[in-house]
PDB file of C-alpha atoms in Angstrom:
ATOM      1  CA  UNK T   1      22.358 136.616  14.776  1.00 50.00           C
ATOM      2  CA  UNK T   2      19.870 139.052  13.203  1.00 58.00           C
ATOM      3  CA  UNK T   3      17.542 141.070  15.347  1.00 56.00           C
ATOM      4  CA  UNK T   4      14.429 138.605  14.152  1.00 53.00           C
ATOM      5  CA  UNK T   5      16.213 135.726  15.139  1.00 69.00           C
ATOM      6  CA  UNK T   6      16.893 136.896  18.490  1.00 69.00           C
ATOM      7  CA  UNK T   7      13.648 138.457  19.343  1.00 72.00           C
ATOM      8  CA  UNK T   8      12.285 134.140  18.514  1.00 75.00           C
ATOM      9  CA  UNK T   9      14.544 133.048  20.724  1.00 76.00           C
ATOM     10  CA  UNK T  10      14.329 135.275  23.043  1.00 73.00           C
ATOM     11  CA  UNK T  11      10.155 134.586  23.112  1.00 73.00           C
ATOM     12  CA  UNK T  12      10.735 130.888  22.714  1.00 77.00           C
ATOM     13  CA  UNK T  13      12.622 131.218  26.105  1.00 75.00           C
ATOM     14  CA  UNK T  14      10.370 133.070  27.860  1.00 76.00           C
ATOM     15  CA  UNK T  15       7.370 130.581  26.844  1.00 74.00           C
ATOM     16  CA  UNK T  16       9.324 127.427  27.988  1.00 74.00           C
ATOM     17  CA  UNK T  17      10.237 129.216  31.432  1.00 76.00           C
ATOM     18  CA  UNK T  18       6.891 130.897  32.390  1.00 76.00           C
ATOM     19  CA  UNK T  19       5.533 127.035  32.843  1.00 75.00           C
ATOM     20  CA  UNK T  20       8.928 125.980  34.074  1.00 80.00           C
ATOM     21  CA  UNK T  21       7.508 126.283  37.909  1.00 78.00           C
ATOM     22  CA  UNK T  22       4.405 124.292  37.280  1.00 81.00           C
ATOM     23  CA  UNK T  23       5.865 121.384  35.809  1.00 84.00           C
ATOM     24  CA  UNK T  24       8.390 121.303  38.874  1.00 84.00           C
ATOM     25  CA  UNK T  25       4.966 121.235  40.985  1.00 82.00           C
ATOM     26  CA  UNK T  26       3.360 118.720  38.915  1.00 85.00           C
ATOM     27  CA  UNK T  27       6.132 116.612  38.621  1.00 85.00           C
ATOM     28  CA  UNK T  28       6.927 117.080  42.695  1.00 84.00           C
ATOM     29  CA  UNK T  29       3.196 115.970  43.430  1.00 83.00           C
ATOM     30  CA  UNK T  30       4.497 112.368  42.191  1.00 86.00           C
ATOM     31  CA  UNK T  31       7.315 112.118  44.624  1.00 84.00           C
ATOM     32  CA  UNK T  32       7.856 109.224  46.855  1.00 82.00           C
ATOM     33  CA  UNK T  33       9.525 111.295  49.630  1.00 78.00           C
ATOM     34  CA  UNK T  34       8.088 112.571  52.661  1.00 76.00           C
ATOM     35  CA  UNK T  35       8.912 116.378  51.854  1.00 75.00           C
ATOM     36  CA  UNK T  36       9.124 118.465  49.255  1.00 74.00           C
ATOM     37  CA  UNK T  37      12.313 118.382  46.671  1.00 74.00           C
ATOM     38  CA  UNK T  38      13.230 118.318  43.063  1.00 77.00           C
ATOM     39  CA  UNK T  39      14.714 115.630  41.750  1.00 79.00           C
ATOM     40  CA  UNK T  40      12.631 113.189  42.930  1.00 79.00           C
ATOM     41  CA  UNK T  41      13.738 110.090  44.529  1.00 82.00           C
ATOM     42  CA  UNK T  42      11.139 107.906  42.775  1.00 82.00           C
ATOM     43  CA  UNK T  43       7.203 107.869  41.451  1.00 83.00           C
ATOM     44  CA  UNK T  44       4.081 107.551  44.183  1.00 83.00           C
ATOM     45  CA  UNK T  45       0.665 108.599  44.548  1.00 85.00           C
ATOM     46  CA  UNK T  46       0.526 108.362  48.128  1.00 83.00           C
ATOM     47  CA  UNK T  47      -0.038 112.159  48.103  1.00 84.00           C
ATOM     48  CA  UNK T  48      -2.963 112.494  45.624  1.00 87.00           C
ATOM     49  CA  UNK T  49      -4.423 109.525  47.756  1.00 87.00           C
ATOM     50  CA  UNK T  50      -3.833 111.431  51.126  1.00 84.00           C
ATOM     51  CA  UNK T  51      -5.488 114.695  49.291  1.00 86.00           C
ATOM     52  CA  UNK T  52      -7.953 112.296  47.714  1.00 85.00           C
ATOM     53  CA  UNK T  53      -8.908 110.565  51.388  1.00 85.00           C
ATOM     54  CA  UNK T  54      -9.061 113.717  53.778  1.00 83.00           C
ATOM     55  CA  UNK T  55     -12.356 114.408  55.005  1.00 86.00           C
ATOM     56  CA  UNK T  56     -10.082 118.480  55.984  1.00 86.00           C
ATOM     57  CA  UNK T  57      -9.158 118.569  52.291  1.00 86.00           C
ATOM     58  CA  UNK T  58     -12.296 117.913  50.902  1.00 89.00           C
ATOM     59  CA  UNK T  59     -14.050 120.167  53.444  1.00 90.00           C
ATOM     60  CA  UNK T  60     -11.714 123.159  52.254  1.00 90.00           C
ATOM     61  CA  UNK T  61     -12.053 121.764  48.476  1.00 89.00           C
ATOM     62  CA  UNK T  62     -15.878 122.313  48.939  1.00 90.00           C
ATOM     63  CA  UNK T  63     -16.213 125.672  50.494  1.00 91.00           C
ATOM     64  CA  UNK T  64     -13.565 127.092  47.602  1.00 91.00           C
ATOM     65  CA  UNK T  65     -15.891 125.624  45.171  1.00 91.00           C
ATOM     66  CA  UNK T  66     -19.295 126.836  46.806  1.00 93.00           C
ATOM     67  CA  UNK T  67     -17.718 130.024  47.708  1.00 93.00           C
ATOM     68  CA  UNK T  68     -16.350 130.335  44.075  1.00 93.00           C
ATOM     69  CA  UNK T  69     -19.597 129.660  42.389  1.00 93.00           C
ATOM     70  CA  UNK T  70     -21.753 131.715  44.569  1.00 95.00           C
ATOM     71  CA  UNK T  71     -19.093 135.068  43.811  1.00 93.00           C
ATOM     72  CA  UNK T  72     -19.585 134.109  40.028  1.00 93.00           C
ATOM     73  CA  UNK T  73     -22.765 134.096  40.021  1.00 93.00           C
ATOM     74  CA  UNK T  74     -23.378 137.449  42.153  1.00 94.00           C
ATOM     75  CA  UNK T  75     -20.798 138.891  40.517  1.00 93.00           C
ATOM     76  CA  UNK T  76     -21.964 138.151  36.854  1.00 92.00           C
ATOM     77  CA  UNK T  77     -25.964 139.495  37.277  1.00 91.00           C
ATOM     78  CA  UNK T  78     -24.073 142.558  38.903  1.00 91.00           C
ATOM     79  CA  UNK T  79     -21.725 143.063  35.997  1.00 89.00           C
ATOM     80  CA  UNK T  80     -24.901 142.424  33.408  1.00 89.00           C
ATOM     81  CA  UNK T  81     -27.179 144.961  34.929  1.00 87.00           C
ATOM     82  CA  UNK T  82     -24.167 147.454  35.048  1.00 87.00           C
ATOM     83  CA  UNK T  83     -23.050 146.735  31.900  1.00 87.00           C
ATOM     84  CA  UNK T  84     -27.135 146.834  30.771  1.00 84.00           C
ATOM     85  CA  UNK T  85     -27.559 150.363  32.608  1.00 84.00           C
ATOM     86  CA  UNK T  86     -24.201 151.411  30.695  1.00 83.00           C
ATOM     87  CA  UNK T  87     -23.728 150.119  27.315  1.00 79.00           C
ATOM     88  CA  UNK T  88     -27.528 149.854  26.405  1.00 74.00           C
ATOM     89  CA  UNK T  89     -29.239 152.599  28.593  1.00 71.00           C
ATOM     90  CA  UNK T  90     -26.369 155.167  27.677  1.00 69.00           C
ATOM     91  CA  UNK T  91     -26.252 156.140  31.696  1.00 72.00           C
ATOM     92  CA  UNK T  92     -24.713 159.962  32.146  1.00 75.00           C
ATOM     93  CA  UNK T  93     -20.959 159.284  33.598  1.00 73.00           C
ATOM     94  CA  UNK T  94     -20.370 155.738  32.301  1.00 71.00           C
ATOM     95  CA  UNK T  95     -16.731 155.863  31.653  1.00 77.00           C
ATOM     96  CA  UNK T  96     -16.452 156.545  35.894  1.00 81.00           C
ATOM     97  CA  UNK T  97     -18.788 153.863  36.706  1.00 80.00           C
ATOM     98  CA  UNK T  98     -16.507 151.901  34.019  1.00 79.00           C
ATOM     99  CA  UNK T  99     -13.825 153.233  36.088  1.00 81.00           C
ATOM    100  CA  UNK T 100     -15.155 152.323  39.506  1.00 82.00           C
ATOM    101  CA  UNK T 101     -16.273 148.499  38.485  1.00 82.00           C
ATOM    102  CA  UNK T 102     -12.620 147.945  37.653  1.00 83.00           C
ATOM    103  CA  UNK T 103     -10.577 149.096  40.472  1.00 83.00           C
ATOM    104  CA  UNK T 104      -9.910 146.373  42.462  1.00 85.00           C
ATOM    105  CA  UNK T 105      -7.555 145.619  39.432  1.00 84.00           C
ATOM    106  CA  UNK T 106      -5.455 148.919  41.089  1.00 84.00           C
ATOM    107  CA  UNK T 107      -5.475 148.411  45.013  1.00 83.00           C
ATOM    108  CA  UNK T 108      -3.010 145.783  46.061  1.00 84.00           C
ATOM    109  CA  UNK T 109      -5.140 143.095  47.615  1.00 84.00           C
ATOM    110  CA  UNK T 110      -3.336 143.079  50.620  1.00 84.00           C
ATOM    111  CA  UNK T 111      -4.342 146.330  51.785  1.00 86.00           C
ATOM    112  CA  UNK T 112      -7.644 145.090  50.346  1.00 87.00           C
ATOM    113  CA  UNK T 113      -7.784 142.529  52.785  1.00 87.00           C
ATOM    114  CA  UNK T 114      -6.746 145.162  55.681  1.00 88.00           C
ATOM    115  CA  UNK T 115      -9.383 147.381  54.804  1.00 89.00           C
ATOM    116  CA  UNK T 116     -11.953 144.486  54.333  1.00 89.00           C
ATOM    117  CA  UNK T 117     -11.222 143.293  57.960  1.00 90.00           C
ATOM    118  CA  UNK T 118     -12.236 146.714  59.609  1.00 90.00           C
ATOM    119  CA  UNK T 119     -15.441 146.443  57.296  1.00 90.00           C
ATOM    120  CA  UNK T 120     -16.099 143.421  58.078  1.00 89.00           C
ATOM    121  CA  UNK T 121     -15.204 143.170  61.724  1.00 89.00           C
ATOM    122  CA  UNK T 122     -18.366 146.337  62.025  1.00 89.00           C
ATOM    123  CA  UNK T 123     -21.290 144.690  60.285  1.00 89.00           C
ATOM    124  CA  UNK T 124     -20.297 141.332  62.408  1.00 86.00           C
ATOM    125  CA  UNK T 125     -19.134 138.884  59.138  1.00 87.00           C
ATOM    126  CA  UNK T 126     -15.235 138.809  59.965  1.00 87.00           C
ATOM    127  CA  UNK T 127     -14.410 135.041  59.531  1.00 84.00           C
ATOM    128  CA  UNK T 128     -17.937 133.966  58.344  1.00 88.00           C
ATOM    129  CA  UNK T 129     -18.711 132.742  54.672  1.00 91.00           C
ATOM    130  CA  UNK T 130     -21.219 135.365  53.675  1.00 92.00           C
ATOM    131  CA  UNK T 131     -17.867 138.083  54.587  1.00 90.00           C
ATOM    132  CA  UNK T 132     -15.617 136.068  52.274  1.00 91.00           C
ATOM    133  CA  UNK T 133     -18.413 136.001  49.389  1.00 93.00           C
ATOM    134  CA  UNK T 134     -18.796 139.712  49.842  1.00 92.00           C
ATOM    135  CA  UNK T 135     -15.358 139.948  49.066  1.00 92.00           C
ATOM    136  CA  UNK T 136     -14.674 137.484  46.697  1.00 92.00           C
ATOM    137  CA  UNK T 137     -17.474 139.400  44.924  1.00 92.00           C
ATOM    138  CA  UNK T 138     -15.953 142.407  44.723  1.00 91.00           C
ATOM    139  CA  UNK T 139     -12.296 140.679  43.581  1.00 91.00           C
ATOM    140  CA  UNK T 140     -14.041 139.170  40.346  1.00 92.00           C
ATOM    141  CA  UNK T 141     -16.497 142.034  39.600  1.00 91.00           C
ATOM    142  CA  UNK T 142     -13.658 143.102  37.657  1.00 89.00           C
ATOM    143  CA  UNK T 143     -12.532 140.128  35.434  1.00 88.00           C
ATOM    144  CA  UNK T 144     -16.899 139.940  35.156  1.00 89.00           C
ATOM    145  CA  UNK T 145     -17.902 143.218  33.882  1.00 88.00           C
ATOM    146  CA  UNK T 146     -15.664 143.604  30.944  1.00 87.00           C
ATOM    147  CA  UNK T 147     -16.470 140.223  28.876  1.00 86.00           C
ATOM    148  CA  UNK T 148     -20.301 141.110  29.593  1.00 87.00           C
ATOM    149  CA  UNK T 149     -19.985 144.972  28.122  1.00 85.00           C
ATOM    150  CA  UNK T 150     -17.763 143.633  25.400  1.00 83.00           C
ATOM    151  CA  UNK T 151     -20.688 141.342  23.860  1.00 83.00           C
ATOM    152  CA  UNK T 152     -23.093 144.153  24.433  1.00 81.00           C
ATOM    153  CA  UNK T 153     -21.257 146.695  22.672  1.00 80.00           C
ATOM    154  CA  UNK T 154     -20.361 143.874  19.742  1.00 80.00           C
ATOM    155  CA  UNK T 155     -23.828 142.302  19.471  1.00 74.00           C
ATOM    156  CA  UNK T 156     -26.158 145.003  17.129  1.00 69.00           C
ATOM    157  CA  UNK T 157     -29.155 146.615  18.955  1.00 69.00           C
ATOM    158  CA  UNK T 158     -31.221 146.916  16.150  1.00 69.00           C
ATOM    159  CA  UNK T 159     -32.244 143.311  16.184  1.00 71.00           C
ATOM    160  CA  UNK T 160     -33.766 143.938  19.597  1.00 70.00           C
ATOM    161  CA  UNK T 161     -35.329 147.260  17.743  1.00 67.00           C
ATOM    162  CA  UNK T 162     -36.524 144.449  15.095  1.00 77.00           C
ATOM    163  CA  UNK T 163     -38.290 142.134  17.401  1.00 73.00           C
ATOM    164  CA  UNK T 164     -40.177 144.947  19.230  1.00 71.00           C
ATOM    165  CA  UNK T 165     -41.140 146.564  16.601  1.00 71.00           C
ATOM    166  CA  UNK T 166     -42.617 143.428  15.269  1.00 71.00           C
ATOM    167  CA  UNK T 167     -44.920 143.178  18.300  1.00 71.00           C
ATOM    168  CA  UNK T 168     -42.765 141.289  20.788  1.00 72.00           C
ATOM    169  CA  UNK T 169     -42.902 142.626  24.137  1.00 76.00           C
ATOM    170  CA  UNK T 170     -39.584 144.066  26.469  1.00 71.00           C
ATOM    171  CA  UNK T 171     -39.074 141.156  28.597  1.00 73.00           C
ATOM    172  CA  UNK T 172     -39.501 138.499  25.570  1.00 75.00           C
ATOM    173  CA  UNK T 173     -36.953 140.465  23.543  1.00 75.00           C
ATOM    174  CA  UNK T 174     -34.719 140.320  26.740  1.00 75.00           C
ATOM    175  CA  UNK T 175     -34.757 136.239  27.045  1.00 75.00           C
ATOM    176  CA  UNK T 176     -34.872 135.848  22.990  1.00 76.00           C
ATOM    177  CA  UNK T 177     -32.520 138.108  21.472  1.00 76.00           C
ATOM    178  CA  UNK T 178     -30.376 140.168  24.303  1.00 75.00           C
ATOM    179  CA  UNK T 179     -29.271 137.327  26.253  1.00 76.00           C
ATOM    180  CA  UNK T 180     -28.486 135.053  23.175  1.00 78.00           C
ATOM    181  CA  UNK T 181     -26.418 137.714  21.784  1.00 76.00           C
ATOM    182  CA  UNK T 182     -25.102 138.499  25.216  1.00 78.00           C
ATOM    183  CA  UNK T 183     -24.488 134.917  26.258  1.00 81.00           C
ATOM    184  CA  UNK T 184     -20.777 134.279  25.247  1.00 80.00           C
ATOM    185  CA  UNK T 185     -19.838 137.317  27.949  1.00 84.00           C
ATOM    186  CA  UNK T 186     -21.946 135.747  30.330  1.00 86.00           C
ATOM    187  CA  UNK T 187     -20.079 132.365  30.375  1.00 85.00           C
ATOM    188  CA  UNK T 188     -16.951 134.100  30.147  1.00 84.00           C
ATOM    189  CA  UNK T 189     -17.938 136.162  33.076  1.00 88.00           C
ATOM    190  CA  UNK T 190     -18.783 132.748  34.879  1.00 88.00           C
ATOM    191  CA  UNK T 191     -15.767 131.261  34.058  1.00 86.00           C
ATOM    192  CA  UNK T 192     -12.999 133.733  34.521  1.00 85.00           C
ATOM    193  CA  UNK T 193     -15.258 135.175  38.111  1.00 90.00           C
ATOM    194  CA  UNK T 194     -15.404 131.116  39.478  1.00 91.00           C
ATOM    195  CA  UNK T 195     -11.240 130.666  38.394  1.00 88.00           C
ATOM    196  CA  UNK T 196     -10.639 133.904  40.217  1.00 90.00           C
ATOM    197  CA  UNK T 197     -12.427 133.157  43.081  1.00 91.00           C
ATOM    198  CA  UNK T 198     -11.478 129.633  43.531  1.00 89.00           C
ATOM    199  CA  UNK T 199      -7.469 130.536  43.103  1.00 85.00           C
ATOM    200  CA  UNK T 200      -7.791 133.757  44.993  1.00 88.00           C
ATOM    201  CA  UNK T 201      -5.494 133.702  48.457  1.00 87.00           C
ATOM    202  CA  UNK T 202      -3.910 137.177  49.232  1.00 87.00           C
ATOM    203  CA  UNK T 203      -7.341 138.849  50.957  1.00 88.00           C
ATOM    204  CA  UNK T 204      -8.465 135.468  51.865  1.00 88.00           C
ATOM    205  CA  UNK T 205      -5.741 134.968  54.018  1.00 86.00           C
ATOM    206  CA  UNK T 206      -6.777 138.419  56.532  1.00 87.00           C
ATOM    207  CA  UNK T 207     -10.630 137.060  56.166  1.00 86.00           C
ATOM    208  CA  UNK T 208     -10.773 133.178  56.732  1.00 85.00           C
ATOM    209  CA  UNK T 209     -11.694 131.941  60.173  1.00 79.00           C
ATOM    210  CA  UNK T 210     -11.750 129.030  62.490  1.00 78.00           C
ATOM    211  CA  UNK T 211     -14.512 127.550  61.024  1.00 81.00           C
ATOM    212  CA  UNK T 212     -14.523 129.116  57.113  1.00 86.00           C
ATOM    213  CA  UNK T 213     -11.138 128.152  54.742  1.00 88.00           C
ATOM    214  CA  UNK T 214     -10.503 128.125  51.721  1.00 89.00           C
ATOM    215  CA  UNK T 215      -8.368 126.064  49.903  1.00 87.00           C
ATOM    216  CA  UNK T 216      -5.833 127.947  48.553  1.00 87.00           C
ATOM    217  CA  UNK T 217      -5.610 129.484  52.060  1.00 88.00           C
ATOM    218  CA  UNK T 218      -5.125 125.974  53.468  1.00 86.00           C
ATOM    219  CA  UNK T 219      -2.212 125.311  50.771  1.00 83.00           C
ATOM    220  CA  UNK T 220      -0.553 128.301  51.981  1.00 83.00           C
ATOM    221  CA  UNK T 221      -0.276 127.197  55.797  1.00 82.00           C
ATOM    222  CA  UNK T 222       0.459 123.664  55.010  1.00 80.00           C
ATOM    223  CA  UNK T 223       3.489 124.870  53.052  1.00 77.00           C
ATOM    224  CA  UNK T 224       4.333 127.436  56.170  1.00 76.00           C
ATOM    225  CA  UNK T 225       3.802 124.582  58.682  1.00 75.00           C
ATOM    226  CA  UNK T 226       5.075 120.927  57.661  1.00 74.00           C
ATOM    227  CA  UNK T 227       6.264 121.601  53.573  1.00 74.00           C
ATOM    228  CA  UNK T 228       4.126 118.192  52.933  1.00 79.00           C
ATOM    229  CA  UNK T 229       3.915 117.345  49.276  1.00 83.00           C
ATOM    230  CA  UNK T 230       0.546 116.645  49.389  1.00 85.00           C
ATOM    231  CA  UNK T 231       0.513 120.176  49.000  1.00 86.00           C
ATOM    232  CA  UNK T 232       2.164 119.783  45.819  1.00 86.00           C
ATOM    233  CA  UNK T 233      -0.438 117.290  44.727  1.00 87.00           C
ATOM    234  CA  UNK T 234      -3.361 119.470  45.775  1.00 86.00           C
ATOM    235  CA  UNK T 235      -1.697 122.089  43.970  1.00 84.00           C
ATOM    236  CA  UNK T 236      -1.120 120.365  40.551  1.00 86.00           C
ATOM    237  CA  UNK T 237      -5.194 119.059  40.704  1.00 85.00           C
ATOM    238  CA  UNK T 238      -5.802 122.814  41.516  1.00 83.00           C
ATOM    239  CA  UNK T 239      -3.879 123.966  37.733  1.00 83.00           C
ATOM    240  CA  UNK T 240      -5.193 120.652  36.147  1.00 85.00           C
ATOM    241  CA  UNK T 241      -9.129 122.227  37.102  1.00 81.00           C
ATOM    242  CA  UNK T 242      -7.814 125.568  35.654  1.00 79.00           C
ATOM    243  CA  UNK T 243      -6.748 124.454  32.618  1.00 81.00           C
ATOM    244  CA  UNK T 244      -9.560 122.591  32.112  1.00 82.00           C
ATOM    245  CA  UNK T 245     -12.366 125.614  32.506  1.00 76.00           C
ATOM    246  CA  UNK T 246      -9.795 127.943  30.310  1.00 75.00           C
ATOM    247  CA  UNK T 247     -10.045 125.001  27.903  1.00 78.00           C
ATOM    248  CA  UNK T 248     -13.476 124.871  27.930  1.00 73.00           C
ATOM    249  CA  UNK T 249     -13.790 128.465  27.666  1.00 69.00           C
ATOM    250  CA  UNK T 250     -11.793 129.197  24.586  1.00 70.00           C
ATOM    251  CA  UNK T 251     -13.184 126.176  23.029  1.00 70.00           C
ATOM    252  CA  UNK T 252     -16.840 127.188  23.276  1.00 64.00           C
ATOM    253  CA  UNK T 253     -17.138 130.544  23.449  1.00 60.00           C
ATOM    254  CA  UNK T 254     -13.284 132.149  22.733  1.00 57.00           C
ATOM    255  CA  UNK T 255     -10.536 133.989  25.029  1.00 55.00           C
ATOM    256  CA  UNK T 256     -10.850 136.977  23.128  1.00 51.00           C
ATOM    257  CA  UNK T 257     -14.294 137.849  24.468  1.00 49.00           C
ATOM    258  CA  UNK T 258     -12.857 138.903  27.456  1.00 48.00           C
ATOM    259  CA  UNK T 259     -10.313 141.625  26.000  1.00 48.00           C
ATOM    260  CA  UNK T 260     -12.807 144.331  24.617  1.00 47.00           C
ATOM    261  CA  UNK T 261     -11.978 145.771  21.039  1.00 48.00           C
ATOM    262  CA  UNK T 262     -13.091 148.763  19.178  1.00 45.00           C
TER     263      UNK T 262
END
C-alpha cells in the first residue's frame, strides 16, 4: 500500500469515527427500553415525547436559549467595538488586546468556573442568571471577536473614505457601508457566540443554582442520577439544533469567515 493510499484511508477512518458517538446517541434516543444501551431492543418515541411534554425540560430548554442569545448578543457589540477600536482606529498595543480578547481559549474552564465562583460569590450573582450571562459572555467573546476583525480587515476602507468624502456624514457611513461590509462577521459572531453558549457545561456546572439551569447542565445530572434515555433524546434534538445553525451559517454567509487569513 503506497503512502497516498494509506494517508486516505487512514482520513477516511478518522471521518467515519469522529461521528461514530453521535449516531450511537441519536440512534439510542429511539430506544424502547427504560435505560440507556446500544443495541436497542426496538424503536419508540416515548422519550422525545417525555422531553417534548416536561414543563422542567422546557423550563431548562428556555433559559439555555435566553441565556444563549443574550451572551451573543453582548458578546458580539463587545467584539465589534473592540475589533472597531483595533482594526479601524489602529489602537497602540492591539496585538495584546488581540491577545487578551482570546484567552479564555487558554484557561481550562474548570478553573474558570472556580475562579468565577469567588467573583461571583463577592458582587452577590453566584447562582443568579445575570452571573451565568456574565460568564457565558466572557466564554464566547472569543469565538466573537475573531469573525468580526476578520471582515474588517478583509472589507476595503476606502469605500467608507469614498462615501465621506462625497458628503455623507460618520454615522450614515457607519449603517451604509461599515456594517454591510462588516455584516457576514457579525452573523458569524451571532451564530458561533449563541452555539457556544447554548452547548457550554464545564463552568456552568460551578455557577448554576437552585433556581437558574441550564440545559446542558441538566443533561449532565440526569445522566449522573437515573441514566434515563430521555437524556439521549434531549441530547440528539440538542446536535440536530447545532447542525442546523452551522448549516445555516455556511450556507449564507461561509465557515471560513471565522478563520482569519492574511
Amino acid at each position: 500500500m503506497t503512502r497516498l493510499s494509506l494517508s486516505r484511508v487512514v482520513g477516511i477512518g478518522t471521518l467515519l469515527f469522529l461521528p461514530l458517538p453521535i449516531v450511537i446517541v441519536v440512534i439510542v434516543s429511539f430506544t424502547s427500553a427504560g435505560y440507556l444501551s446500544f443495541p436497542i431492543p426496538g424503536l419508540s418515541l416515548r422519550w422525545y415525547v417525555e422531553f417534548l411534554g416536561s414543563a422542567d425540560w422546557l423550563a431548562v430548554l428556555g433559559t439555555s436559549a435566553l441565556l444563549a442569545f443574550i451572551a451573543a448578543f453582548v458578546s458580539t457589540a463587545a467584539s465589534f467595538a473592540a475589533a472597531w477600536a483595533i482594526v479601524r482606529g489602529g489602537m497602540r498595543g492591539g496585538a495584546a488586546y488581540e491577545t487578551a480578547l482570546l484567552t479564555p481559549l487558554i484557561f481550562p474552564h474548570a478553573a474558570i468556573g472556580v475562579i468565577m465562583i469567588v467573583i461571583l460569590s463577592t458582587i452577590g450573582w453566584l447562582g443568579s442568571f445575570i452571573g451565568l450571562v456574565l460568564v457565558h459572555c466572557i466564554l464566547t467573546i472569543p469565538y466573537a471577536y475573531r469573525p468580526i476583525a476578520a471582515s474588517l480587515r478583509k472589507s476595503d476602507p476606502s469605500l467608507e473614505e469614498a462615501a465621506m468624502s462625497l458628503g455623507a456624514r460618520p454615522l450614515r457611513t457607519f449603517f451604509l457601508v461599515t456594517l454591510p461590509a462588516a455584516r457576514p462577521g457579525l452573523i458569524t459572531s451571532l451564530l458561533f457566540s449563541f452555539i457556544i453558549s447554548f452547548d457550554e457545561v464545564t463552568v456552568s456546572m460551578f455557577l448554576v443554582g437552585p433556581f437558574v439551569m441550564t440545559l446542558p447542565v441538566q443533561v449532565f445530572s440526569e445522566v449522573l442520577e437515573s441514566a434515563s434515555p430521555v437524556v439521549a433524546a434531549v441530547s440528539a434534538t440538542l446536535v440536530l439544533f447545532t447542525m442546523l445553525l452551522v448549516f445555516v451559517l455556511d450556507r449564507f454567509v461561509g465557515i471560513e469567515f471565522f478563520v482569519e487569513r492574511d
